[in-house]
CSV table of C-alpha atoms and ligand atoms in Angstrom, one decimal:
chain,number,residue,atom,x,y,z
A,182,MET,CA,54.3,58.5,74.7
A,183,SER,CA,55.6,61.9,75.4
A,184,HIS,CA,54.8,63.8,78.5
A,185,ILE,CA,53.1,67.2,78.2
A,186,GLY,CA,53.8,69.8,80.9
A,187,SER,CA,55.1,73.2,81.7
A,188,GLU,CA,58.2,72.3,83.6
A,189,ILE,CA,61.2,74.3,82.3
A,190,LEU,CA,63.6,72.3,84.4
A,191,GLN,CA,62.5,69.0,82.9
A,192,ALA,CA,62.8,70.4,79.4
A,193,LYS,CA,66.3,71.8,80.3
A,194,SER,CA,67.6,68.4,81.6
A,195,ILE,CA,66.4,66.5,78.5
A,196,LEU,CA,68.0,69.1,76.2
A,197,GLU,CA,71.2,69.0,78.2
A,198,ALA,CA,71.3,65.2,77.7
A,199,GLY,CA,71.4,65.9,74.0
A,200,LYS,CA,67.8,65.0,73.2
A,201,ALA,CA,64.9,66.8,71.6
A,202,VAL,CA,62.0,68.6,73.3
A,203,ALA,CA,59.0,70.4,71.7
A,204,ILE,CA,58.8,74.0,72.7
A,205,PRO,CA,56.1,76.7,72.4
A,206,THR,CA,56.7,79.9,70.5
A,207,GLU,CA,54.4,82.7,69.5
A,208,THR,CA,54.4,81.5,65.9
A,209,VAL,CA,54.2,77.7,66.0
A,210,TYR,CA,55.6,74.9,68.2
A,211,GLY,CA,59.2,74.0,67.5
A,212,LEU,CA,61.0,70.7,67.8
A,213,ALA,CA,64.2,71.8,69.7
A,214,ALA,CA,67.7,70.4,70.3
A,215,ASN,CA,71.1,71.8,71.2
A,216,ALA,CA,72.1,73.8,68.1
A,217,LEU,CA,75.8,73.4,68.9
A,218,ASP,CA,75.6,69.6,69.0
A,219,ALA,CA,75.3,67.9,65.6
A,220,LYS,CA,74.3,64.6,67.1
A,221,ALA,CA,71.4,66.3,69.0
A,222,VAL,CA,70.4,68.2,65.8
A,223,ALA,CA,70.4,64.9,63.8
A,224,GLN,CA,67.6,63.6,65.9
A,225,ILE,CA,65.4,66.5,64.8
A,226,PHE,CA,65.8,65.5,61.2
A,227,SER,CA,65.1,61.9,61.9
A,228,ILE,CA,62.0,62.5,64.1
A,229,LYS,CA,60.5,64.9,61.5
A,230,LYS,CA,61.7,62.8,58.6
A,231,ARG,CA,63.1,66.0,57.2
A,232,PRO,CA,65.7,65.9,54.4
A,233,THR,CA,69.0,67.3,55.6
A,234,PHE,CA,69.1,69.8,52.7
A,235,ASP,CA,66.5,71.8,54.6
A,236,PRO,CA,68.3,74.0,57.2
A,237,LEU,CA,67.0,74.9,60.7
A,238,ILE,CA,66.4,78.1,62.6
A,239,VAL,CA,68.5,78.7,65.7
A,240,HIS,CA,66.7,80.2,68.7
A,241,THR,CA,68.4,82.3,71.3
A,242,HIS,CA,67.4,84.8,74.0
A,243,SER,CA,69.5,87.9,73.5
A,244,LEU,CA,71.6,89.9,71.0
A,245,GLU,CA,74.6,89.4,73.3
A,246,ALA,CA,74.2,85.6,73.1
A,247,LEU,CA,74.0,85.9,69.3
A,248,GLN,CA,77.5,87.3,69.1
A,249,SER,CA,79.0,83.8,69.6
A,250,PHE,CA,77.2,82.4,66.6
A,251,VAL,CA,77.4,85.1,63.9
A,252,LEU,CA,80.3,86.9,62.3
A,253,GLU,CA,78.7,90.2,61.8
A,254,ILE,CA,75.3,91.9,62.0
A,255,PRO,CA,74.5,94.4,59.2
A,256,GLU,CA,73.2,97.8,60.4
A,257,ALA,CA,69.7,97.1,59.0
A,258,ALA,CA,69.6,93.7,60.8
A,259,HIS,CA,70.4,95.6,64.0
A,260,LEU,CA,67.5,97.9,63.4
A,261,LEU,CA,65.1,95.0,62.8
A,262,ALA,CA,66.4,93.1,65.8
A,263,ASN,CA,65.9,96.1,68.0
A,264,ALA,CA,62.4,96.8,66.7
A,265,PHE,CA,61.0,93.3,66.5
A,266,TRP,CA,62.9,90.8,68.8
A,267,PRO,CA,61.7,89.0,70.7
A,268,GLY,CA,59.2,88.3,67.9
A,269,PRO,CA,58.2,86.6,64.7
A,270,LEU,CA,61.2,87.6,62.7
A,271,THR,CA,64.1,85.4,61.5
A,272,LEU,CA,67.4,86.9,60.2
A,273,LEU,CA,69.9,85.2,57.9
A,274,LEU,CA,73.4,86.1,59.2
A,275,PRO,CA,76.9,84.9,58.3
A,276,LYS,CA,77.6,82.0,60.7
A,277,LYS,CA,80.6,81.3,63.0
A,278,PRO,CA,82.1,77.8,63.0
A,279,ALA,CA,80.4,77.0,66.3
A,280,ILE,CA,77.2,76.3,64.4
A,281,PRO,CA,77.5,72.9,62.8
A,282,ASP,CA,77.0,72.5,59.1
A,283,LEU,CA,74.1,70.2,59.6
A,284,VAL,CA,72.1,73.2,61.1
A,285,THR,CA,72.6,75.3,57.9
A,286,SER,CA,72.7,72.4,55.4
A,287,GLY,CA,76.2,73.6,54.6
A,288,LEU,CA,75.1,77.2,53.8
A,289,GLU,CA,77.3,80.1,55.0
A,290,ARG,CA,74.4,81.9,56.7
A,291,VAL,CA,72.5,80.8,59.8
A,292,ALA,CA,68.8,81.6,60.3
A,293,ILE,CA,68.4,83.1,63.8
A,294,ARG,CA,65.5,84.4,65.9
A,295,ILE,CA,64.6,85.4,69.4
A,296,PRO,CA,61.1,83.9,70.0
A,297,ASN,CA,58.5,85.8,72.0
A,298,HIS,CA,57.2,83.3,74.4
A,299,PRO,CA,57.7,83.6,78.2
A,300,LEU,CA,58.3,79.9,78.9
A,301,THR,CA,60.7,79.4,76.0
A,302,LEU,CA,62.6,82.6,76.7
A,303,ARG,CA,63.1,81.4,80.3
A,304,LEU,CA,64.2,78.0,79.0
A,305,LEU,CA,66.7,79.6,76.6
A,306,GLN,CA,68.1,81.8,79.4
A,307,SER,CA,68.6,78.8,81.6
A,308,LEU,CA,70.7,76.9,78.9
A,309,ASP,CA,74.3,77.6,77.9
A,310,PHE,CA,73.5,76.8,74.2
A,311,PRO,CA,71.0,78.0,71.6
A,312,LEU,CA,68.2,75.7,70.3
A,313,ALA,CA,67.8,74.6,66.7
A,314,ALA,CA,64.1,74.2,66.1
A,315,PRO,CA,62.0,73.6,63.0
A,316,SER,CA,58.2,73.5,63.3
A,317,ALA,CA,57.3,70.4,65.3
A,318,ASN,CA,55.4,68.6,62.5
A,319,PRO,CA,56.2,65.7,60.3
A,320,PHE,CA,58.0,67.1,57.2
A,321,GLY,CA,55.5,68.6,54.7
A,322,TYR,CA,52.5,68.5,57.1
A,323,ILE,CA,50.6,71.4,58.8
A,324,SER,CA,52.6,73.2,61.5
A,325,PRO,CA,51.4,72.7,65.1
A,326,THR,CA,50.0,75.6,67.1
A,327,THR,CA,49.2,73.7,70.3
A,328,ALA,CA,51.0,71.1,72.5
A,329,GLN,CA,48.2,68.6,71.6
A,330,HIS,CA,48.9,69.0,67.9
A,331,VAL,CA,52.5,68.0,68.5
A,332,ALA,CA,51.5,65.1,70.7
A,333,ASP,CA,49.0,63.8,68.1
A,334,GLN,CA,51.7,63.5,65.5
A,335,LEU,CA,55.1,63.2,67.1
A,336,GLY,CA,54.1,62.1,70.6
A,337,GLY,CA,55.7,58.7,70.2
A,338,ASP,CA,59.1,60.1,69.3
A,339,ILE,CA,59.5,63.0,71.8
A,340,GLU,CA,60.1,62.6,75.5
A,341,TYR,CA,58.7,66.0,76.6
A,342,ILE,CA,56.4,68.7,75.1
A,343,LEU,CA,56.6,72.0,76.9
A,344,ASP,CA,53.1,73.3,76.9
A,345,GLY,CA,52.8,77.1,76.5
A,346,GLY,CA,49.2,77.3,75.3
A,347,ALA,CA,48.0,78.1,71.8
A,348,ALA,CA,50.4,80.1,69.6
A,349,SER,CA,49.4,83.7,69.6
A,350,ILE,CA,50.5,84.5,66.0
A,351,GLY,CA,49.8,81.2,64.4
A,352,VAL,CA,52.0,81.4,61.2
A,353,GLU,CA,55.8,81.0,61.1
A,354,SER,CA,58.3,83.8,61.4
A,355,THR,CA,59.1,86.1,58.5
A,356,ILE,CA,62.6,85.4,57.2
A,357,VAL,CA,64.8,88.2,56.0
A,358,GLY,CA,68.3,88.0,54.5
A,359,TRP,CA,70.5,90.3,52.5
A,360,GLU,CA,71.2,89.7,48.9
A,361,ASN,CA,74.0,91.9,47.6
A,362,GLY,CA,73.3,94.2,50.4
A,363,ILE,CA,69.5,94.4,49.6
A,364,ALA,CA,67.1,93.3,52.4
A,365,THR,CA,65.1,90.5,51.0
A,366,VAL,CA,62.1,88.7,52.5
A,367,LEU,CA,62.6,84.9,51.8
A,368,ARG,CA,59.5,83.7,53.6
A,369,VAL,CA,56.4,85.9,54.3
A,370,GLY,CA,55.2,85.2,57.9
A,371,GLY,CA,54.0,86.5,61.2
A,372,LEU,CA,55.7,89.9,60.9
A,373,SER,CA,54.2,92.0,58.1
A,374,ILE,CA,56.3,93.4,55.3
A,375,ASP,CA,54.7,96.9,56.1
A,376,ALA,CA,56.1,96.7,59.6
A,377,ILE,CA,59.6,95.8,58.3
A,378,GLU,CA,59.5,98.6,55.7
A,379,GLU,CA,58.6,101.1,58.4
A,380,VAL,CA,61.9,100.4,60.0
A,381,ILE,CA,64.4,99.9,57.2
A,382,GLY,CA,62.6,101.2,54.1
A,383,PRO,CA,61.7,99.2,51.0
A,384,VAL,CA,62.6,95.5,50.9
A,385,GLN,CA,62.5,93.0,48.0
A,386,VAL,CA,60.3,89.9,48.4
A,387,GLN,CA,61.7,86.9,46.7
A,388,ALA,CA,59.3,84.3,45.3
A,389,VAL,CA,60.8,81.2,46.9
A,390,SER,CA,60.6,77.7,45.5
A,391,SER,CA,62.4,74.4,45.7
A,392,SER,CA,64.7,75.6,43.0
A,393,ASN,CA,65.9,78.7,45.0
A,394,PRO,CA,69.2,77.7,46.5
A,395,ALA,CA,69.1,80.4,49.1
A,396,ALA,CA,66.2,78.8,50.8
A,397,PRO,CA,66.4,75.1,50.0
A,398,GLY,CA,63.6,74.1,52.4
A,399,MET,CA,60.9,76.3,51.1
A,400,LEU,CA,59.3,73.6,49.0
A,401,LYS,CA,56.2,74.4,47.0
A,402,SER,CA,54.1,71.7,48.7
A,403,HIS,CA,54.2,72.3,52.4
A,404,TYR,CA,51.8,72.8,55.3
A,405,ALA,CA,49.6,70.3,53.4
A,406,PRO,CA,46.6,68.4,54.8
A,407,ARG,CA,46.2,64.8,53.6
A,408,ILE,CA,42.8,65.6,52.1
A,409,PRO,CA,43.3,67.5,48.8
A,410,MET,CA,42.6,71.2,49.1
A,411,ARG,CA,41.6,73.7,46.5
A,412,ALA,CA,41.5,77.5,46.7
A,413,GLY,CA,39.3,79.8,44.6
A,414,ASN,CA,35.7,81.0,44.5
A,415,ILE,CA,34.0,78.8,47.1
A,416,ALA,CA,30.5,79.2,45.8
A,417,GLU,CA,31.5,78.1,42.3
A,418,MET,CA,33.6,75.2,43.6
A,419,ILE,CA,30.7,74.0,45.7
A,420,LYS,CA,28.7,73.5,42.5
A,421,GLU,CA,31.7,71.9,40.7
A,422,TYR,CA,32.2,69.3,43.5
A,423,SER,CA,28.4,68.7,44.1
A,424,GLY,CA,28.9,64.9,43.9
A,425,LYS,CA,31.7,64.9,46.5
A,426,LYS,CA,31.8,65.2,50.3
A,427,ILE,CA,33.3,68.7,50.9
A,428,ALA,CA,34.7,70.6,53.8
A,429,ILE,CA,34.9,74.4,53.6
A,430,LEU,CA,37.6,76.7,55.1
A,431,SER,CA,36.3,80.3,54.6
A,432,PHE,CA,37.7,83.6,55.6
A,433,GLN,CA,34.7,85.5,57.0
A,434,GLN,CA,31.4,84.2,55.7
A,435,ALA,CA,29.4,81.0,56.1
A,436,TYR,CA,28.4,79.2,53.0
A,437,PRO,CA,24.8,77.9,52.6
A,438,THR,CA,25.6,74.3,52.5
A,439,THR,CA,25.4,71.2,54.7
A,440,ALA,CA,29.2,70.7,54.4
A,441,ILE,CA,31.3,71.4,57.5
A,442,ASN,CA,32.4,75.0,57.3
A,443,TYR,CA,35.3,76.5,59.4
A,444,ILE,CA,35.3,80.3,59.4
A,445,LEU,CA,38.7,81.9,60.1
A,446,SER,CA,37.5,85.2,61.4
A,447,GLU,CA,33.9,86.4,61.3
A,448,SER,CA,34.9,90.0,61.8
A,449,GLY,CA,37.4,89.7,58.9
A,450,ASN,CA,40.5,90.2,61.2
A,451,LEU,CA,43.6,88.9,59.5
A,452,ASN,CA,45.5,88.4,62.7
A,453,GLU,CA,42.7,86.3,64.1
A,454,ALA,CA,42.6,84.4,60.8
A,455,ALA,CA,46.3,83.6,61.0
A,456,GLN,CA,45.9,82.4,64.6
A,457,HIS,CA,43.2,79.9,63.6
A,458,LEU,CA,44.6,78.9,60.2
A,459,PHE,CA,46.6,75.7,61.0
A,460,ALA,CA,44.2,74.5,63.7
A,461,ALA,CA,41.4,74.9,61.1
A,462,MET,CA,43.3,72.9,58.4
A,463,ARG,CA,44.0,70.1,60.9
A,464,GLU,CA,40.4,70.0,62.0
A,465,LEU,CA,39.1,69.7,58.5
A,466,ASP,CA,41.8,67.2,57.6
A,467,GLY,CA,40.4,65.0,60.4
A,468,THR,CA,36.9,64.8,58.7
A,469,ASP,CA,35.9,62.2,56.1
A,470,ALA,CA,35.6,64.9,53.4
A,471,ASP,CA,36.9,64.1,49.9
A,472,ILE,CA,38.1,67.7,49.3
A,473,ILE,CA,38.7,70.9,51.3
A,474,LEU,CA,37.6,74.1,49.5
A,475,THR,CA,39.1,77.4,50.5
A,476,GLU,CA,39.6,81.0,49.4
A,477,PHE,CA,42.3,83.5,49.6
A,478,VAL,CA,42.1,86.4,52.1
A,479,PRO,CA,42.9,90.1,51.4
A,480,ALA,CA,46.6,90.4,50.5
A,481,THR,CA,47.6,92.9,53.2
A,482,GLY,CA,49.3,92.5,56.6
A,483,LEU,CA,49.3,88.8,57.7
A,484,GLY,CA,47.1,88.1,54.7
A,485,LEU,CA,50.2,87.6,52.6
A,486,ALA,CA,51.4,84.8,55.0
A,487,ILE,CA,48.0,83.2,55.1
A,488,ASN,CA,47.7,83.2,51.3
A,489,ASP,CA,51.2,81.8,51.0
A,490,ARG,CA,50.4,78.9,53.4
A,491,LEU,CA,47.1,78.2,51.6
A,492,LYS,CA,48.8,78.2,48.2
A,493,ARG,CA,51.4,75.7,49.5
A,494,ALA,CA,48.7,73.5,51.1
A,495,CYS,CA,47.0,73.3,47.7
A,496,ALA,CA,50.2,72.6,45.7
A,497,GLU,CA,50.6,69.1,44.4
A,498,GLU,CA,54.3,68.5,44.6
B,67,TXA,O1,58.3,80.6,63.3
B,67,TXA,C1,59.2,79.9,63.0
B,67,TXA,O2,60.1,80.3,62.2
B,67,TXA,C2,59.2,78.4,63.5
B,67,TXA,C3,59.4,78.5,65.0
B,67,TXA,C4,59.5,77.1,65.6
B,67,TXA,O3,60.5,79.3,65.3
B,67,TXA,N1,60.2,77.7,62.9
B,67,TXA,C5,60.1,77.3,61.6
B,67,TXA,O4,61.1,76.4,61.2
B,67,TXA,O5,59.2,77.6,60.8
B,67,TXA,P1,61.0,75.5,59.8
B,67,TXA,O6,62.2,74.7,59.9
B,67,TXA,O7,59.7,74.8,59.8
B,67,TXA,O8,61.2,76.6,58.7
B,67,TXA,C6,62.4,77.3,58.6
B,67,TXA,C7,62.7,77.7,57.2
B,67,TXA,C8,62.9,76.6,56.2
B,67,TXA,O9,62.1,76.7,55.1
B,67,TXA,C9,64.4,76.7,55.9
B,67,TXA,O10,64.6,76.4,54.5
B,67,TXA,C10,64.7,78.2,56.1
B,67,TXA,O11,63.8,78.5,57.2
B,67,TXA,N2,66.0,78.4,56.5
B,67,TXA,C11,66.6,77.9,57.7
B,67,TXA,N3,67.9,78.2,57.7
B,67,TXA,C12,68.2,78.8,56.5
B,67,TXA,C13,69.4,79.3,55.9
B,67,TXA,N4,70.6,79.2,56.6
B,67,TXA,N5,69.3,79.8,54.7
B,67,TXA,C14,68.2,79.9,54.1
B,67,TXA,N6,67.0,79.4,54.6
B,67,TXA,C15,67.0,78.9,55.8
B,68,MG,MG1,58.0,74.0,59.0
């Protein structure tokens, strides 16, 4: 079983030995290894049972450190980096050869971000290499937002989990790349599109799917609980599934039913709802319900990321 603790030195020595460690970030916990060492990175794929066509995000601590890994940083990327790093933003930038092909699945661009978590920033500053880290969940399952979530699922395969408390944002970073010079959001996430547009003007948002070669890992079915989940009008679905054992994941209101009902934010705050989303899905997935019924939230701010995760959790393939 893995050890849970907040010892940066212990995490550092395991990473320096070429092994994987789970790390906290403000979005979700990551499963980290030396991004410059293909053998270390290979362990991430095997622990997560993640296909190698799904590239990883590289985490670093400063714009200066970034220079060794990327060929150039477009002006708009600079503006975004200055405005939002450290924070829930990932930029796709042309990679230097120092980044092994395994990290990018052979793509020319590497996904990079500076995470906003004090423990992980200190860990990154103490290392002389960046960390490749996908979310620390088995491939396709719900992302972890606490150290215990990681231990519950990958505890047997990781030596150390660096515990930095519950993730403050709760959904993964927003991914931005440039397609023919046009800023393009490839994954909606913890940084709202409005915030991005305030800094660099209008961006395009690309509907990503498994058939989109620019983002091979963004499969339709993802973040999925084991119990089937359906999104729509909860009151109507309660009637439709009256013979079944149901669990309800609602945004703001409680439903008059005896079913277990997790409310994401009673005050209707989308940031709070994002913070609770994955823990809620896990909790309901741990019940003996036959089906989880949920509803979409208002499509503004972090609501876009919440709805995206709910859609993927409900998708069948
Ligand atoms: O908030 C986050 O981004 C978290 C924390 C741990 O930093 N990480 C995370 O990683 O969500 P992961 O691996 O679960 O999701 C990364 C996504 C994948 O869907 C992958 O396809 C995409 O980023 N990605 C990574 N590198 C890419 C690249 N070079 N080109 C296109 N997409 C890429
Ligand atoms: Mg993930």
